[in-house]
Amino acid sequence: MSHEPAPPAAPGWRSEITKMQWLVLLGTTMGWALDGFAGSLYALVLGPAMTELLPHSDIAVQPSSIGLYGGLTVALFLAGWATGGILFGILADYFGRVRVLSVGIITYAVFTAAAAFAENWWQLGVLRFIAGLGSGVEAPVGAALIAEVWRNRFRARACGVMMSGYAAGFFLASLAYGLLGTHGWRLMLALAVVPAVLVWFIRRYVPEPPEIRTAITARQVRRQRGERAPEDRFVLRRLLTPPFLRSTLICTALATGSLIAFWSVSTWYPQILRQAALAASLTPDAANHRVAMASLLFNAGGVLGYASWGFLADAIGRRRTFAVSFAVSAASVIYLFPFDRSYTEFLVAMPVVGFGLFGALSGTFVYGPELFPPSVRATGMALANSVGRYITALGPLVAGVIAVSWFDGDLGVATTWVAAVGLIALVGLAFAKETRGAALPSDPSTPTGPPTPTVPGNPSTTAEARLS
């Protein structure tokens, strides 16, 4: 009896993943974590900051005014985030990922810390806008960097792990607030300068992916030769015309819905808990403790939602995993916020809320790189998420306004209604294509031969042609 030789075993993950891939994952995850750390600190100290600054702006301190002006500062931050995302995304596609990432990190770290010295609410709002410009760089550029370096079967999982850094940053902010929150909101914001230290690590150890270097070199070679290819059109124009327009619209719908739900909930649940504590005649320290505990659980669920998204997407597909995230988000928000829930019920539900909301955000950055080639990848994800953030910027503000106008100051009901607008993501999901197991789209290779004449109407060598 003859025996067929056994097929060779598939290589294990230890041999497939290189040291450089681990370094890139570490650097981008740390950057996104510290971004989340700085962002979450503000949500946690929003109430105390407005309570101190509004009198300096000749505004009476009332729940309605805290909601309105606090919502304005969050809206300014998100508007800055959206603007910075598009700006730095374009720069990253034209000049590379690493240097642009470093500039963004320094910007948000320095100006978040500078907000500790604000004397009135509008100064705080301006500084939050500038910090938002830098904050917008991390997710789209970091996700592009991960996708281009992790070009193996672990790509989606690596992107999900990177995205979990944001929830981990929220978790660390909650811990810091629990330990140091009694020292005041200014100290908490000053801690945001810590991410600037990360720039040294990124500039020293994180390489520029060969794929984007190739695309940049190809563009430079064509310019030197006086040639012009379709992929040399301005990156935003390419994204807003076929064949990339469909992918841009799908990503925008997915990101917008996820962001509206996330920011409406994450901005206002601390204030909802504080209002409940005030109604129960608890001390400010006791209210702060409750906020810190709920935030820890919210972000613990978020870490799991972020990190598991890539694993689930590899197991059941991208579209089904989006559907799971949306279903968990909707069910948990409807359970928790429109009703008078006890503090214990809040603690039990918050990890589930975090799992769904953070997971949906993770999906947009796992899925997005799989729709665009490197020459438009960072801008494509930045544009989709920035449009979402421009729209989302109204969410926290609208929640504060309609809570006063329609629901007698009930932020829980107002937050639920605003978060429900996030169902727009289902429109994107309906048209999204499944990309599990598909290779990343690529750009044409750098030309190495003599200049060749352009053949009108022959797009056979362009990325646009391969994606159409």
mmCIF file of C-alpha atoms in Angstrom, residues 241-452:
data_model
loop_
_atom_site.group_PDB
_atom_site.id
_atom_site.type_symbol
_atom_site.label_atom_id
_atom_site.label_comp_id
_atom_site.label_asym_id
_atom_site.label_seq_id
_atom_site.Cartn_x
_atom_site.Cartn_y
_atom_site.Cartn_z
ATOM 1 C CA THR A 241 -15.620 60.160 -9.550
ATOM 2 C CA PRO A 242 -16.005 56.583 -10.816
ATOM 3 C CA PRO A 243 -14.759 53.979 -10.170
ATOM 4 C CA PHE A 244 -13.919 55.109 -6.599
ATOM 5 C CA LEU A 245 -17.119 57.070 -5.987
ATOM 6 C CA ARG A 246 -19.126 53.983 -5.023
ATOM 7 C CA SER A 247 -16.527 52.904 -2.430
ATOM 8 C CA THR A 248 -16.333 56.454 -1.073
ATOM 9 C CA LEU A 249 -20.106 56.644 -0.603
ATOM 10 C CA ILE A 250 -20.314 53.217 1.046
ATOM 11 C CA CYS A 251 -17.494 53.998 3.475
ATOM 12 C CA THR A 252 -19.013 57.407 4.222
ATOM 13 C CA ALA A 253 -22.401 55.922 5.124
ATOM 14 C CA LEU A 254 -20.830 53.241 7.333
ATOM 15 C CA ALA A 255 -18.582 55.746 9.096
ATOM 16 C CA THR A 256 -21.240 58.423 9.526
ATOM 17 C CA GLY A 257 -23.754 56.097 11.139
ATOM 18 C CA SER A 258 -21.144 54.584 13.455
ATOM 19 C CA LEU A 259 -19.768 57.977 14.474
ATOM 20 C CA ILE A 260 -23.139 59.595 15.170
ATOM 21 C CA ALA A 261 -24.111 56.792 17.532
ATOM 22 C CA PHE A 262 -20.719 56.646 19.229
ATOM 23 C CA TRP A 263 -20.194 60.350 19.897
ATOM 24 C CA SER A 264 -23.755 60.981 21.032
ATOM 25 C CA VAL A 265 -23.436 58.255 23.652
ATOM 26 C CA SER A 266 -19.812 58.795 24.710
ATOM 27 C CA THR A 267 -20.246 62.562 25.106
ATOM 28 C CA TRP A 268 -23.359 62.518 27.253
ATOM 29 C CA TYR A 269 -23.390 59.389 29.402
ATOM 30 C CA PRO A 270 -21.048 61.032 31.978
ATOM 31 C CA GLN A 271 -23.427 63.975 32.288
ATOM 32 C CA ILE A 272 -26.454 61.633 32.451
ATOM 33 C CA LEU A 273 -24.826 59.856 35.386
ATOM 34 C CA ARG A 274 -24.003 63.172 37.062
ATOM 35 C CA GLN A 275 -27.624 64.321 36.733
ATOM 36 C CA ALA A 276 -28.782 61.062 38.337
ATOM 37 C CA ALA A 277 -26.255 61.482 41.145
ATOM 38 C CA LEU A 278 -27.431 65.053 41.717
ATOM 39 C CA ALA A 279 -31.041 63.882 41.897
ATOM 40 C CA ALA A 280 -29.972 61.309 44.504
ATOM 41 C CA SER A 281 -28.231 64.063 46.549
ATOM 42 C CA LEU A 282 -24.801 62.469 46.143
ATOM 43 C CA THR A 283 -21.602 64.466 46.583
ATOM 44 C CA PRO A 284 -19.560 65.588 43.539
ATOM 45 C CA ASP A 285 -16.836 63.094 44.502
ATOM 46 C CA ALA A 286 -19.367 60.260 44.558
ATOM 47 C CA ALA A 287 -20.702 61.376 41.160
ATOM 48 C CA ASN A 288 -17.168 61.435 39.745
ATOM 49 C CA HIS A 289 -16.588 57.919 41.057
ATOM 50 C CA ARG A 290 -19.717 56.671 39.325
ATOM 51 C CA VAL A 291 -18.683 58.291 36.057
ATOM 52 C CA ALA A 292 -15.218 56.747 36.304
ATOM 53 C CA MET A 293 -16.586 53.257 36.976
ATOM 54 C CA ALA A 294 -19.094 53.430 34.117
ATOM 55 C CA SER A 295 -16.387 54.730 31.808
ATOM 56 C CA LEU A 296 -14.044 51.892 32.748
ATOM 57 C CA LEU A 297 -16.698 49.314 31.896
ATOM 58 C CA PHE A 298 -17.764 51.120 28.711
ATOM 59 C CA ASN A 299 -14.204 51.124 27.450
ATOM 60 C CA ALA A 300 -13.463 47.587 28.624
ATOM 61 C CA GLY A 301 -16.298 46.467 26.359
ATOM 62 C CA GLY A 302 -14.912 48.794 23.707
ATOM 63 C CA VAL A 303 -11.482 47.185 23.790
ATOM 64 C CA LEU A 304 -13.099 43.801 23.181
ATOM 65 C CA GLY A 305 -15.358 45.205 20.439
ATOM 66 C CA TYR A 306 -12.465 46.888 18.668
ATOM 67 C CA ALA A 307 -9.999 44.006 18.925
ATOM 68 C CA SER A 308 -12.453 41.231 18.068
ATOM 69 C CA TRP A 309 -13.837 42.878 14.945
ATOM 70 C CA GLY A 310 -11.038 41.731 12.656
ATOM 71 C CA PHE A 311 -11.205 38.164 13.999
ATOM 72 C CA LEU A 312 -14.986 38.030 13.502
ATOM 73 C CA ALA A 313 -14.650 39.561 10.034
ATOM 74 C CA ASP A 314 -12.193 36.853 9.030
ATOM 75 C CA ALA A 315 -14.517 34.182 10.405
ATOM 76 C CA ILE A 316 -17.940 35.275 9.121
ATOM 77 C CA GLY A 317 -17.183 38.085 6.659
ATOM 78 C CA ARG A 318 -17.078 41.868 6.817
ATOM 79 C CA ARG A 319 -20.758 42.489 6.071
ATOM 80 C CA ARG A 320 -22.063 40.071 8.703
ATOM 81 C CA THR A 321 -19.709 41.477 11.319
ATOM 82 C CA PHE A 322 -20.959 44.997 10.620
ATOM 83 C CA ALA A 323 -24.505 43.689 11.083
ATOM 84 C CA VAL A 324 -23.568 42.201 14.480
ATOM 85 C CA SER A 325 -22.027 45.491 15.652
ATOM 86 C CA PHE A 326 -25.042 47.522 14.548
ATOM 87 C CA ALA A 327 -27.517 45.134 16.184
ATOM 88 C CA VAL A 328 -25.663 45.100 19.522
ATOM 89 C CA SER A 329 -25.343 48.905 19.467
ATOM 90 C CA ALA A 330 -29.030 49.499 18.748
ATOM 91 C CA ALA A 331 -30.323 47.004 21.300
ATOM 92 C CA SER A 332 -28.080 48.215 24.133
ATOM 93 C CA VAL A 333 -28.711 51.931 23.528
ATOM 94 C CA ILE A 334 -32.500 51.388 23.399
ATOM 95 C CA TYR A 335 -32.328 49.373 26.615
ATOM 96 C CA LEU A 336 -30.231 51.833 28.590
ATOM 97 C CA PHE A 337 -30.822 55.468 27.709
ATOM 98 C CA PRO A 338 -34.540 56.229 27.168
ATOM 99 C CA PHE A 339 -35.491 54.781 30.557
ATOM 100 C CA ASP A 340 -34.679 55.519 34.177
ATOM 101 C CA ARG A 341 -32.084 52.876 34.924
ATOM 102 C CA SER A 342 -30.372 52.305 38.240
ATOM 103 C CA TYR A 343 -26.649 52.768 38.642
ATOM 104 C CA THR A 344 -26.236 48.980 38.789
ATOM 105 C CA GLU A 345 -28.126 48.555 35.526
ATOM 106 C CA PHE A 346 -25.863 51.176 33.973
ATOM 107 C CA LEU A 347 -22.766 49.263 35.055
ATOM 108 C CA VAL A 348 -24.109 45.994 33.648
ATOM 109 C CA ALA A 349 -25.093 47.525 30.297
ATOM 110 C CA MET A 350 -22.105 49.762 29.610
ATOM 111 C CA PRO A 351 -19.697 47.004 28.445
ATOM 112 C CA VAL A 352 -22.311 45.813 25.945
ATOM 113 C CA VAL A 353 -22.831 49.358 24.666
ATOM 114 C CA GLY A 354 -19.073 49.757 24.305
ATOM 115 C CA PHE A 355 -18.685 46.434 22.485
ATOM 116 C CA GLY A 356 -21.220 47.424 19.824
ATOM 117 C CA LEU A 357 -20.286 51.071 19.320
ATOM 118 C CA PHE A 358 -16.516 50.629 19.316
ATOM 119 C CA GLY A 359 -16.799 47.513 17.165
ATOM 120 C CA ALA A 360 -18.644 49.409 14.432
ATOM 121 C CA LEU A 361 -15.914 52.071 14.417
ATOM 122 C CA SER A 362 -13.260 49.390 14.162
ATOM 123 C CA GLY A 363 -15.015 47.919 11.145
ATOM 124 C CA THR A 364 -14.781 51.112 9.120
ATOM 125 C CA PHE A 365 -10.979 51.048 9.384
ATOM 126 C CA VAL A 366 -10.610 47.322 8.803
ATOM 127 C CA TYR A 367 -12.875 47.448 5.759
ATOM 128 C CA GLY A 368 -11.842 50.826 4.292
ATOM 129 C CA PRO A 369 -8.265 49.933 3.268
ATOM 130 C CA GLU A 370 -9.630 46.975 1.304
ATOM 131 C CA LEU A 371 -11.499 49.288 -1.093
ATOM 132 C CA PHE A 372 -8.782 51.748 -2.161
ATOM 133 C CA PRO A 373 -5.283 51.468 -3.717
ATOM 134 C CA PRO A 374 -2.355 53.067 -1.823
ATOM 135 C CA SER A 375 -2.264 56.339 -3.804
ATOM 136 C CA VAL A 376 -5.752 57.254 -2.483
ATOM 137 C CA ARG A 377 -6.064 54.947 0.530
ATOM 138 C CA ALA A 378 -5.368 57.358 3.387
ATOM 139 C CA THR A 379 -7.436 60.125 1.783
ATOM 140 C CA GLY A 380 -10.264 57.724 0.972
ATOM 141 C CA MET A 381 -10.636 56.651 4.582
ATOM 142 C CA ALA A 382 -10.065 60.185 5.853
ATOM 143 C CA LEU A 383 -12.698 61.617 3.511
ATOM 144 C CA ALA A 384 -15.319 59.028 4.456
ATOM 145 C CA ASN A 385 -14.719 59.491 8.169
ATOM 146 C CA SER A 386 -14.353 63.268 7.940
ATOM 147 C CA VAL A 387 -17.696 63.683 6.189
ATOM 148 C CA GLY A 388 -19.088 61.522 8.970
ATOM 149 C CA ARG A 389 -17.441 63.718 11.583
ATOM 150 C CA TYR A 390 -18.741 66.950 10.061
ATOM 151 C CA ILE A 391 -22.233 65.514 10.348
ATOM 152 C CA THR A 392 -21.446 63.975 13.739
ATOM 153 C CA ALA A 393 -20.217 67.327 15.045
ATOM 154 C CA LEU A 394 -23.876 68.308 15.268
ATOM 155 C CA GLY A 395 -24.806 65.208 17.266
ATOM 156 C CA PRO A 396 -23.575 66.172 20.756
ATOM 157 C CA LEU A 397 -24.774 69.740 20.212
ATOM 158 C CA VAL A 398 -28.201 68.657 18.967
ATOM 159 C CA ALA A 399 -28.578 66.220 21.868
ATOM 160 C CA GLY A 400 -27.964 69.035 24.323
ATOM 161 C CA VAL A 401 -30.370 71.380 22.547
ATOM 162 C CA ILE A 402 -33.274 68.963 22.056
ATOM 163 C CA ALA A 403 -32.910 67.705 25.614
ATOM 164 C CA VAL A 404 -33.867 71.215 26.725
ATOM 165 C CA SER A 405 -36.355 72.003 23.947
ATOM 166 C CA TRP A 406 -38.248 68.726 23.638
ATOM 167 C CA PHE A 407 -37.559 66.476 26.596
ATOM 168 C CA ASP A 408 -37.445 68.740 29.658
ATOM 169 C CA GLY A 409 -33.681 68.355 29.992
ATOM 170 C CA ASP A 410 -33.726 64.544 29.692
ATOM 171 C CA LEU A 411 -30.344 63.865 28.055
ATOM 172 C CA GLY A 412 -30.992 60.115 27.997
ATOM 173 C CA VAL A 413 -33.991 60.358 25.672
ATOM 174 C CA ALA A 414 -32.289 63.035 23.549
ATOM 175 C CA THR A 415 -29.154 60.911 23.188
ATOM 176 C CA THR A 416 -31.245 57.936 22.082
ATOM 177 C CA TRP A 417 -32.975 59.921 19.340
ATOM 178 C CA VAL A 418 -29.720 61.382 18.027
ATOM 179 C CA ALA A 419 -27.978 57.989 18.148
ATOM 180 C CA ALA A 420 -30.867 56.544 16.124
ATOM 181 C CA VAL A 421 -29.731 58.656 13.163
ATOM 182 C CA GLY A 422 -26.802 56.247 13.060
ATOM 183 C CA LEU A 423 -29.072 53.791 11.274
ATOM 184 C CA ILE A 424 -27.865 55.499 8.091
ATOM 185 C CA ALA A 425 -25.012 52.993 8.290
ATOM 186 C CA LEU A 426 -27.456 50.300 7.183
ATOM 187 C CA VAL A 427 -27.712 52.037 3.808
ATOM 188 C CA GLY A 428 -23.969 51.684 3.316
ATOM 189 C CA LEU A 429 -24.073 48.074 4.460
ATOM 190 C CA ALA A 430 -26.774 47.248 1.916
ATOM 191 C CA PHE A 431 -24.447 48.214 -0.954
ATOM 192 C CA ALA A 432 -21.135 47.085 0.564
ATOM 193 C CA LYS A 433 -19.263 44.290 -1.181
ATOM 194 C CA GLU A 434 -17.680 41.421 0.712
ATOM 195 C CA THR A 435 -13.863 41.645 0.760
ATOM 196 C CA ARG A 436 -12.940 38.715 2.990
ATOM 197 C CA GLY A 437 -9.996 36.879 1.407
ATOM 198 C CA ALA A 438 -9.523 39.477 -1.349
ATOM 199 C CA ALA A 439 -6.148 41.092 -2.049
ATOM 200 C CA LEU A 440 -5.679 44.792 -1.408
ATOM 201 C CA PRO A 441 -6.185 46.980 -4.505
ATOM 202 C CA SER A 442 -2.873 48.150 -5.963
ATOM 203 C CA ASP A 443 -1.525 51.012 -8.049
ATOM 204 C CA PRO A 444 0.500 50.599 -11.238
ATOM 205 C CA SER A 445 4.173 49.821 -10.654
ATOM 206 C CA THR A 446 6.849 52.465 -10.929
ATOM 207 C CA PRO A 447 7.764 52.860 -14.606
ATOM 208 C CA THR A 448 11.311 51.673 -15.272
ATOM 209 C CA GLY A 449 11.632 51.833 -19.054
ATOM 210 C CA PRO A 450 11.868 54.829 -21.389
ATOM 211 C CA PRO A 451 8.932 57.224 -21.577
ATOM 212 C CA THR A 452 6.000 55.744 -23.428
#
